[in-house]
Amino acid sequence: MRMVLHAVLAAAAAVAGAASPALAGKDNDSLVWATDKEVNVALPYYNNLRETVITTANVWDTLIYRDPETFEYRPLLATSWKWADDRTLELELRKGVKFHDGSGFDADDVVSTLNHVSAPDSGVLSKNYSDWIEKAEKIDDYKVRIVAKEPFPAALEMLSLPLAMLPDGIWAKARKDATGKPDYGTIPMIGTGPYRIAEFVPSQTIRMERFDGYFEGGPKPKPKIKTLVFRTITDKETQVAELITGGVDWIWDVPKDRAEELQQMPSVKVVNADTMRVSYIGMDAAGRAGKTPFNDIRVRKAVAHAIDRAAIVKTLVGGDARVVNAPCYPSQVGCTDDVPKYAYDPVKAKALLAEAGYPDGFDTDIYAYRERHYTEAAMGYLRAVGIRTNLKFMQFQALRQLVWEGKTPFFHMTWGSSSVNDISAFTSLFFEGGRDDYCRDEQVIAWMNEGDTTVDPDKRKALYQKALSRIMELACWLPMFTYSKYYAFNAALDFTPPPDEIPRFYRASWK
């Protein structure tokens, strides 16, 4: 331990000798946070990275606010709401709200945003967050009506997190590609939130400044820290070194061993917290990538029995992380652990492979994009039963595109549901026949669709339980574990990790 810590300190000394691209710390009234992800689009709807979700929470507002501690709904851009019938929601809007460009917020902005993101050609990446909307209508300048296609019990949850409001008319400002198709990821980054984006360098940095015109009286306070800077630092050791030397103030996803070392340093505070992110292995049961061993249920079940998920949690992930047995996050409405389970059993895994016609195993690619050492640990367990894997490690956006195109028969990824606490933000995305669905089971699709449009909570729970059980019986998707993040930050920073994995930096302050 001591030798490793000396190595970290040596790296920190090397970093200290180089010029830092951002001024961090209390003296500069700034907070610099860094991760290893490259953000090429900083807008909501057009990037699924967690870093964009965080930026959205600090720069944009939604109609409803979900309290990060209690999960209760509170007024934000909407001051009140009521169901006119089981498909129609009416909302009164807050007056006196300004966008970062100085324009006023009103019903036109809500109608424009919701009708755009729910349109079939909008290009939004997570369509299940908005495709429940049939239309949004203006009643008057500060009152709107949202009509759902069918009864949608998760409507308030969606309106409280992923559906950020943008100005009316902004979509027309998108640049067009060579075919004349608008690229909505190029529109101006304008919101109503506590911070405004002052500078964006794709794949490198986002600089946010406190928005002095932010309205008072809502659940989001005006930020105490003037400047918020996001930096991409792809190397974890460099992140740690810059934290020690003051180049950055806040990092997360710190490897377990590094977190334990940083706990020895009085200038750094280390906190571990559970998150809503779930690690999973996808397998092509539907044959979208053609004929592969994963078309055989016995092979898929062999994979499920081959990996010691509990050991990976204990030795690598650490903290409050836990094995999950169903394709959803345990707290989400509709999630249940009452499903077929796969215990670690390499002997059974080998027997299943032999039964499927692979007594000597087989070779395959495995695709992944984050925490390479987690994937490599799974690869080691697979190798022990004869499944020899070749790692295709790439950026998230590139891998997601391959998944959508049906070109990844075996992949290790994660999903954080954008921290939406409803199963429709997780299981519905992967198992309703869409581009993320490698199961494509008609019975599962039917149960999920009915559950998504059923307002009776008991009936909804029963439908999801049947769908989740069948998914796990088919073994087309292996839930691995929840993520438990190690946060490390400047000890002078007053910051508490939230349970939904969305750091609200507007609530942070320097001591």
CSV table of N, CA and C in Angstrom, one decimal, residues 257-366:
chain,number,residue,atom,x,y,z
A,257,ASP,N,-8.9,0.5,-4.9
A,257,ASP,CA,-7.6,0.6,-4.2
A,257,ASP,C,-7.1,2.1,-4.1
A,258,ARG,N,-7.4,2.9,-5.1
A,258,ARG,CA,-7.0,4.3,-5.1
A,258,ARG,C,-7.8,5.0,-4.0
A,259,ALA,N,-9.1,4.7,-3.9
A,259,ALA,CA,-9.9,5.4,-2.9
A,259,ALA,C,-9.4,5.1,-1.5
A,260,GLU,N,-9.0,3.9,-1.3
A,260,GLU,CA,-8.4,3.5,0.0
A,260,GLU,C,-7.1,4.3,0.3
A,261,GLU,N,-6.3,4.5,-0.7
A,261,GLU,CA,-5.1,5.3,-0.5
A,261,GLU,C,-5.4,6.8,-0.3
A,262,LEU,N,-6.4,7.3,-1.0
A,262,LEU,CA,-6.7,8.7,-0.8
A,262,LEU,C,-7.3,9.0,0.5
A,263,GLN,N,-7.9,8.0,1.2
A,263,GLN,CA,-8.5,8.2,2.5
A,263,GLN,C,-7.4,8.6,3.5
A,264,GLN,N,-6.1,8.3,3.2
A,264,GLN,CA,-5.1,8.6,4.1
A,264,GLN,C,-4.6,10.1,4.1
A,265,MET,N,-5.1,10.8,3.1
A,265,MET,CA,-4.7,12.2,2.8
A,265,MET,C,-5.7,13.2,3.4
A,266,PRO,N,-5.2,14.0,4.4
A,266,PRO,CA,-6.1,15.0,5.0
A,266,PRO,C,-6.7,16.0,4.1
A,267,SER,N,-6.1,16.3,2.9
A,267,SER,CA,-6.6,17.3,2.0
A,267,SER,C,-7.7,16.7,1.1
A,268,VAL,N,-8.0,15.4,1.2
A,268,VAL,CA,-9.0,14.8,0.3
A,268,VAL,C,-10.0,14.1,1.1
A,269,LYS,N,-11.3,14.2,0.7
A,269,LYS,CA,-12.4,13.5,1.4
A,269,LYS,C,-12.8,12.4,0.4
A,270,VAL,N,-13.0,11.2,0.9
A,270,VAL,CA,-13.5,10.1,0.1
A,270,VAL,C,-14.8,9.6,0.7
A,271,VAL,N,-15.8,9.4,-0.2
A,271,VAL,CA,-17.1,9.0,0.2
A,271,VAL,C,-17.6,7.9,-0.8
A,272,ASN,N,-18.2,6.8,-0.3
A,272,ASN,CA,-18.7,5.8,-1.1
A,272,ASN,C,-20.3,5.9,-1.1
A,273,ALA,N,-20.9,5.8,-2.2
A,273,ALA,CA,-22.4,5.9,-2.2
A,273,ALA,C,-22.9,5.0,-3.3
A,274,ASP,N,-24.0,4.3,-3.1
A,274,ASP,CA,-24.7,3.5,-4.0
A,274,ASP,C,-25.3,4.4,-5.1
A,275,THR,N,-25.5,3.8,-6.3
A,275,THR,CA,-26.1,4.6,-7.4
A,275,THR,C,-27.2,3.7,-8.1
A,276,MET,N,-27.9,4.3,-9.0
A,276,MET,CA,-28.9,3.6,-9.7
A,276,MET,C,-28.4,3.0,-11.0
A,277,ARG,N,-27.1,3.0,-11.2
A,277,ARG,CA,-26.5,2.4,-12.4
A,277,ARG,C,-26.3,0.9,-12.2
A,278,VAL,N,-26.7,0.1,-13.3
A,278,VAL,CA,-26.6,-1.3,-13.2
A,278,VAL,C,-25.7,-1.8,-14.4
A,279,SER,N,-24.8,-2.6,-14.0
A,279,SER,CA,-23.9,-3.3,-15.0
A,279,SER,C,-24.6,-4.5,-15.6
A,280,TYR,N,-24.5,-4.8,-16.9
A,280,TYR,CA,-25.2,-5.9,-17.5
A,280,TYR,C,-24.4,-6.5,-18.7
A,281,ILE,N,-24.7,-7.7,-19.0
A,281,ILE,CA,-24.1,-8.4,-20.2
A,281,ILE,C,-25.3,-8.7,-21.1
A,282,GLY,N,-25.2,-8.2,-22.3
A,282,GLY,CA,-26.3,-8.5,-23.3
A,282,GLY,C,-25.9,-9.6,-24.2
A,283,MET,N,-26.8,-10.5,-24.6
A,283,MET,CA,-26.6,-11.6,-25.4
A,283,MET,C,-27.6,-11.7,-26.5
A,284,ASP,N,-27.2,-12.0,-27.7
A,284,ASP,CA,-28.1,-11.9,-28.9
A,284,ASP,C,-29.0,-13.2,-29.0
A,285,ALA,N,-30.1,-13.2,-28.2
A,285,ALA,CA,-31.0,-14.3,-28.3
A,285,ALA,C,-31.8,-14.3,-29.6
A,286,ALA,N,-32.1,-13.1,-30.1
A,286,ALA,CA,-32.9,-12.9,-31.2
A,286,ALA,C,-32.2,-13.1,-32.6
A,287,GLY,N,-30.9,-13.3,-32.6
A,287,GLY,CA,-30.2,-13.5,-33.8
A,287,GLY,C,-30.1,-12.2,-34.7
A,288,ARG,N,-30.1,-11.1,-34.0
A,288,ARG,CA,-30.0,-9.8,-34.8
A,288,ARG,C,-28.6,-9.7,-35.5
A,289,ALA,N,-27.6,-10.3,-34.9
A,289,ALA,CA,-26.2,-10.3,-35.5
A,289,ALA,C,-25.9,-11.5,-36.3
A,290,GLY,N,-27.0,-12.3,-36.7
A,290,GLY,CA,-26.8,-13.5,-37.4
A,290,GLY,C,-26.6,-14.7,-36.5
A,291,LYS,N,-26.1,-15.8,-37.0
A,291,LYS,CA,-26.0,-17.0,-36.3
A,291,LYS,C,-24.7,-17.0,-35.4
A,292,THR,N,-24.9,-17.0,-34.1
A,292,THR,CA,-23.8,-17.0,-33.1
A,292,THR,C,-24.2,-18.0,-32.0
A,293,PRO,N,-23.2,-18.4,-31.2
A,293,PRO,CA,-23.5,-19.3,-30.1
A,293,PRO,C,-24.5,-18.8,-29.2
A,294,PHE,N,-24.7,-17.5,-29.1
A,294,PHE,CA,-25.6,-16.9,-28.1
A,294,PHE,C,-27.1,-17.0,-28.5
A,295,ASN,N,-27.3,-17.5,-29.7
A,295,ASN,CA,-28.7,-17.8,-30.1
A,295,ASN,C,-29.3,-19.0,-29.3
A,296,ASP,N,-28.4,-19.8,-28.7
A,296,ASP,CA,-28.7,-21.0,-27.9
A,296,ASP,C,-28.9,-20.6,-26.5
A,297,ILE,N,-30.1,-20.9,-25.9
A,297,ILE,CA,-30.4,-20.6,-24.5
A,297,ILE,C,-29.4,-21.2,-23.6
A,298,ARG,N,-28.9,-22.4,-23.9
A,298,ARG,CA,-27.9,-23.1,-23.1
A,298,ARG,C,-26.6,-22.4,-23.0
A,299,VAL,N,-26.2,-21.8,-24.0
A,299,VAL,CA,-25.0,-20.9,-24.0
A,299,VAL,C,-25.2,-19.7,-23.1
A,300,ARG,N,-26.3,-19.1,-23.3
A,300,ARG,CA,-26.6,-17.9,-22.5
A,300,ARG,C,-26.7,-18.2,-21.0
A,301,LYS,N,-27.3,-19.3,-20.7
A,301,LYS,CA,-27.3,-19.8,-19.3
A,301,LYS,C,-25.9,-20.2,-18.8
A,302,ALA,N,-25.1,-20.7,-19.6
A,302,ALA,CA,-23.7,-21.0,-19.3
A,302,ALA,C,-23.0,-19.7,-18.9
A,303,VAL,N,-23.2,-18.7,-19.7
A,303,VAL,CA,-22.5,-17.4,-19.3
A,303,VAL,C,-23.0,-16.9,-18.0
A,304,ALA,N,-24.3,-17.0,-17.7
A,304,ALA,CA,-24.9,-16.6,-16.4
A,304,ALA,C,-24.3,-17.3,-15.3
A,305,HIS,N,-24.0,-18.6,-15.4
A,305,HIS,CA,-23.5,-19.4,-14.3
A,305,HIS,C,-22.0,-19.3,-14.2
A,306,ALA,N,-21.3,-18.8,-15.3
A,306,ALA,CA,-19.8,-18.8,-15.3
A,306,ALA,C,-19.2,-17.7,-14.5
A,307,ILE,N,-19.9,-16.6,-14.4
A,307,ILE,CA,-19.4,-15.3,-13.8
A,307,ILE,C,-19.7,-15.2,-12.3
A,308,ASP,N,-18.7,-15.1,-11.5
A,308,ASP,CA,-18.9,-14.9,-10.1
A,308,ASP,C,-19.1,-13.4,-9.8
A,309,ARG,N,-20.4,-13.0,-9.9
A,309,ARG,CA,-20.7,-11.6,-9.8
A,309,ARG,C,-20.4,-11.0,-8.4
A,310,ALA,N,-20.7,-11.9,-7.4
A,310,ALA,CA,-20.5,-11.4,-6.0
A,310,ALA,C,-19.0,-11.2,-5.7
A,311,ALA,N,-18.1,-12.0,-6.3
A,311,ALA,CA,-16.7,-11.8,-6.1
A,311,ALA,C,-16.2,-10.5,-6.8
A,312,ILE,N,-16.8,-10.2,-8.0
A,312,ILE,CA,-16.4,-8.9,-8.7
A,312,ILE,C,-16.8,-7.7,-7.8
A,313,VAL,N,-18.0,-7.8,-7.2
A,313,VAL,CA,-18.5,-6.7,-6.4
A,313,VAL,C,-17.6,-6.6,-5.2
A,314,LYS,N,-17.2,-7.7,-4.5
A,314,LYS,CA,-16.4,-7.6,-3.3
A,314,LYS,C,-15.0,-7.1,-3.6
A,315,THR,N,-14.4,-7.6,-4.6
A,315,THR,CA,-12.9,-7.3,-4.8
A,315,THR,C,-12.7,-6.1,-5.7
A,316,LEU,N,-13.6,-5.7,-6.6
A,316,LEU,CA,-13.4,-4.6,-7.5
A,316,LEU,C,-14.3,-3.4,-7.3
A,317,VAL,N,-15.6,-3.7,-7.2
A,317,VAL,CA,-16.5,-2.5,-7.1
A,317,VAL,C,-16.5,-1.9,-5.7
A,318,GLY,N,-16.7,-2.8,-4.7
A,318,GLY,CA,-16.6,-2.4,-3.3
A,318,GLY,C,-17.8,-1.5,-2.9
A,319,GLY,N,-17.7,-1.0,-1.7
A,319,GLY,CA,-18.7,-0.1,-1.1
A,319,GLY,C,-20.0,-0.7,-1.0
A,320,ASP,N,-21.1,0.0,-1.4
A,320,ASP,CA,-22.4,-0.5,-1.2
A,320,ASP,C,-23.0,-1.2,-2.4
A,321,ALA,N,-22.1,-1.5,-3.4
A,321,ALA,CA,-22.5,-2.2,-4.6
A,321,ALA,C,-23.1,-3.6,-4.2
A,322,ARG,N,-24.0,-4.1,-5.1
A,322,ARG,CA,-24.7,-5.4,-4.8
A,322,ARG,C,-25.0,-6.1,-6.1
A,323,VAL,N,-25.1,-7.4,-6.0
A,323,VAL,CA,-25.5,-8.2,-7.2
A,323,VAL,C,-27.0,-7.9,-7.4
A,324,VAL,N,-27.4,-7.8,-8.6
A,324,VAL,CA,-28.8,-7.7,-9.0
A,324,VAL,C,-29.2,-8.9,-9.8
A,325,ASN,N,-30.4,-9.3,-9.7
A,325,ASN,CA,-30.9,-10.5,-10.4
A,325,ASN,C,-32.0,-10.3,-11.5
A,326,ALA,N,-32.4,-9.0,-11.5
A,326,ALA,CA,-33.5,-8.7,-12.5
A,326,ALA,C,-33.0,-7.5,-13.3
A,327,PRO,N,-33.5,-7.3,-14.5
A,327,PRO,CA,-33.1,-6.2,-15.4
A,327,PRO,C,-33.8,-4.9,-15.0
A,328,CYS,N,-33.5,-4.4,-13.8
A,328,CYS,CA,-34.0,-3.1,-13.3
A,328,CYS,C,-33.3,-2.7,-12.1
A,329,TYR,N,-33.4,-1.5,-11.6
A,329,TYR,CA,-32.8,-1.1,-10.4
A,329,TYR,C,-33.8,-1.4,-9.2
A,330,PRO,N,-33.3,-1.9,-8.1
A,330,PRO,CA,-34.3,-2.4,-7.1
A,330,PRO,C,-35.3,-1.4,-6.6
A,331,SER,N,-35.0,-0.1,-6.5
A,331,SER,CA,-35.9,0.8,-6.0
A,331,SER,C,-37.0,1.3,-7.0
A,332,GLN,N,-36.8,1.0,-8.3
A,332,GLN,CA,-37.7,1.5,-9.3
A,332,GLN,C,-39.1,0.9,-9.1
A,333,VAL,N,-40.1,1.7,-9.3
A,333,VAL,CA,-41.5,1.2,-9.3
A,333,VAL,C,-41.6,0.1,-10.3
A,334,GLY,N,-42.1,-1.1,-9.8
A,334,GLY,CA,-42.3,-2.2,-10.7
A,334,GLY,C,-41.2,-3.2,-10.7
A,335,CYS,N,-40.1,-2.9,-10.1
A,335,CYS,CA,-38.9,-3.9,-10.1
A,335,CYS,C,-39.2,-4.9,-9.0
A,336,THR,N,-38.7,-6.1,-9.2
A,336,THR,CA,-38.8,-7.2,-8.3
A,336,THR,C,-37.6,-8.2,-8.4
A,337,ASP,N,-37.2,-8.8,-7.3
A,337,ASP,CA,-36.2,-9.7,-7.3
A,337,ASP,C,-36.7,-11.2,-7.4
A,338,ASP,N,-38.0,-11.3,-7.5
A,338,ASP,CA,-38.7,-12.6,-7.6
A,338,ASP,C,-38.6,-13.1,-9.0
A,339,VAL,N,-37.4,-13.5,-9.4
A,339,VAL,CA,-37.2,-14.0,-10.8
A,339,VAL,C,-36.2,-15.2,-10.8
A,340,PRO,N,-36.1,-16.0,-11.8
A,340,PRO,CA,-35.1,-17.0,-11.9
A,340,PRO,C,-33.7,-16.5,-11.7
A,341,LYS,N,-32.9,-17.1,-10.9
A,341,LYS,CA,-31.6,-16.6,-10.5
A,341,LYS,C,-30.5,-17.6,-11.0
A,342,TYR,N,-29.3,-17.1,-11.2
A,342,TYR,CA,-28.2,-17.9,-11.7
A,342,TYR,C,-27.0,-17.8,-10.8
A,343,ALA,N,-26.8,-18.8,-10.0
A,343,ALA,CA,-25.7,-18.8,-9.0
A,343,ALA,C,-24.4,-19.1,-9.8
A,344,TYR,N,-23.3,-18.7,-9.2
A,344,TYR,CA,-22.0,-19.0,-9.7
A,344,TYR,C,-21.8,-20.5,-9.7
A,345,ASP,N,-21.7,-21.1,-10.8
A,345,ASP,CA,-21.5,-22.6,-10.9
A,345,ASP,C,-20.8,-22.9,-12.2
A,346,PRO,N,-19.4,-22.9,-12.2
A,346,PRO,CA,-18.7,-23.1,-13.4
A,346,PRO,C,-18.8,-24.6,-13.9
A,347,VAL,N,-19.1,-25.5,-13.0
A,347,VAL,CA,-19.3,-26.9,-13.5
A,347,VAL,C,-20.5,-27.0,-14.3
A,348,LYS,N,-21.6,-26.4,-13.8
A,348,LYS,CA,-22.9,-26.3,-14.6
A,348,LYS,C,-22.7,-25.6,-15.9
A,349,ALA,N,-21.9,-24.5,-15.9
A,349,ALA,CA,-21.7,-23.7,-17.1
A,349,ALA,C,-21.0,-24.6,-18.2
A,350,LYS,N,-20.0,-25.4,-17.8
A,350,LYS,CA,-19.3,-26.3,-18.7
A,350,LYS,C,-20.2,-27.3,-19.2
A,351,ALA,N,-21.1,-27.9,-18.4
A,351,ALA,CA,-22.0,-28.9,-18.8
A,351,ALA,C,-23.0,-28.3,-19.8
A,352,LEU,N,-23.5,-27.1,-19.6
A,352,LEU,CA,-24.4,-26.5,-20.5
A,352,LEU,C,-23.7,-26.2,-21.9
A,353,LEU,N,-22.5,-25.8,-21.9
A,353,LEU,CA,-21.8,-25.6,-23.1
A,353,LEU,C,-21.6,-26.9,-23.9
A,354,ALA,N,-21.3,-27.9,-23.2
A,354,ALA,CA,-21.1,-29.2,-23.8
A,354,ALA,C,-22.5,-29.7,-24.4
A,355,GLU,N,-23.5,-29.5,-23.7
A,355,GLU,CA,-24.9,-29.9,-24.2
A,355,GLU,C,-25.2,-29.1,-25.4
A,356,ALA,N,-24.8,-27.8,-25.5
A,356,ALA,CA,-25.1,-27.0,-26.6
A,356,ALA,C,-24.2,-27.3,-27.8
A,357,GLY,N,-23.2,-28.2,-27.7
A,357,GLY,CA,-22.3,-28.5,-28.8
A,357,GLY,C,-21.0,-27.8,-28.7
A,358,TYR,N,-20.6,-27.3,-27.6
A,358,TYR,CA,-19.3,-26.6,-27.4
A,358,TYR,C,-18.6,-27.2,-26.2
A,359,PRO,N,-18.2,-28.5,-26.3
A,359,PRO,CA,-17.5,-29.1,-25.2
A,359,PRO,C,-16.1,-28.5,-24.9
A,360,ASP,N,-15.5,-27.9,-26.0
A,360,ASP,CA,-14.2,-27.2,-25.8
A,360,ASP,C,-14.4,-25.7,-25.8
A,361,GLY,N,-15.6,-25.2,-25.7
A,361,GLY,CA,-15.8,-23.8,-25.6
A,361,GLY,C,-15.8,-23.2,-27.0
A,362,PHE,N,-15.7,-21.9,-27.1
A,362,PHE,CA,-15.6,-21.2,-28.4
A,362,PHE,C,-15.0,-19.8,-28.2
A,363,ASP,N,-14.7,-19.2,-29.3
A,363,ASP,CA,-14.1,-17.8,-29.3
A,363,ASP,C,-15.1,-16.8,-29.7
A,364,THR,N,-15.1,-15.6,-29.1
A,364,THR,CA,-16.1,-14.6,-29.4
A,364,THR,C,-15.5,-13.2,-29.0
A,365,ASP,N,-16.0,-12.2,-29.7
A,365,ASP,CA,-15.7,-10.8,-29.3
A,365,ASP,C,-16.6,-10.4,-28.2
A,366,ILE,N,-16.2,-9.6,-27.3
A,366,ILE,CA,-17.1,-9.0,-26.3
A,366,ILE,C,-16.8,-7.5,-26.3
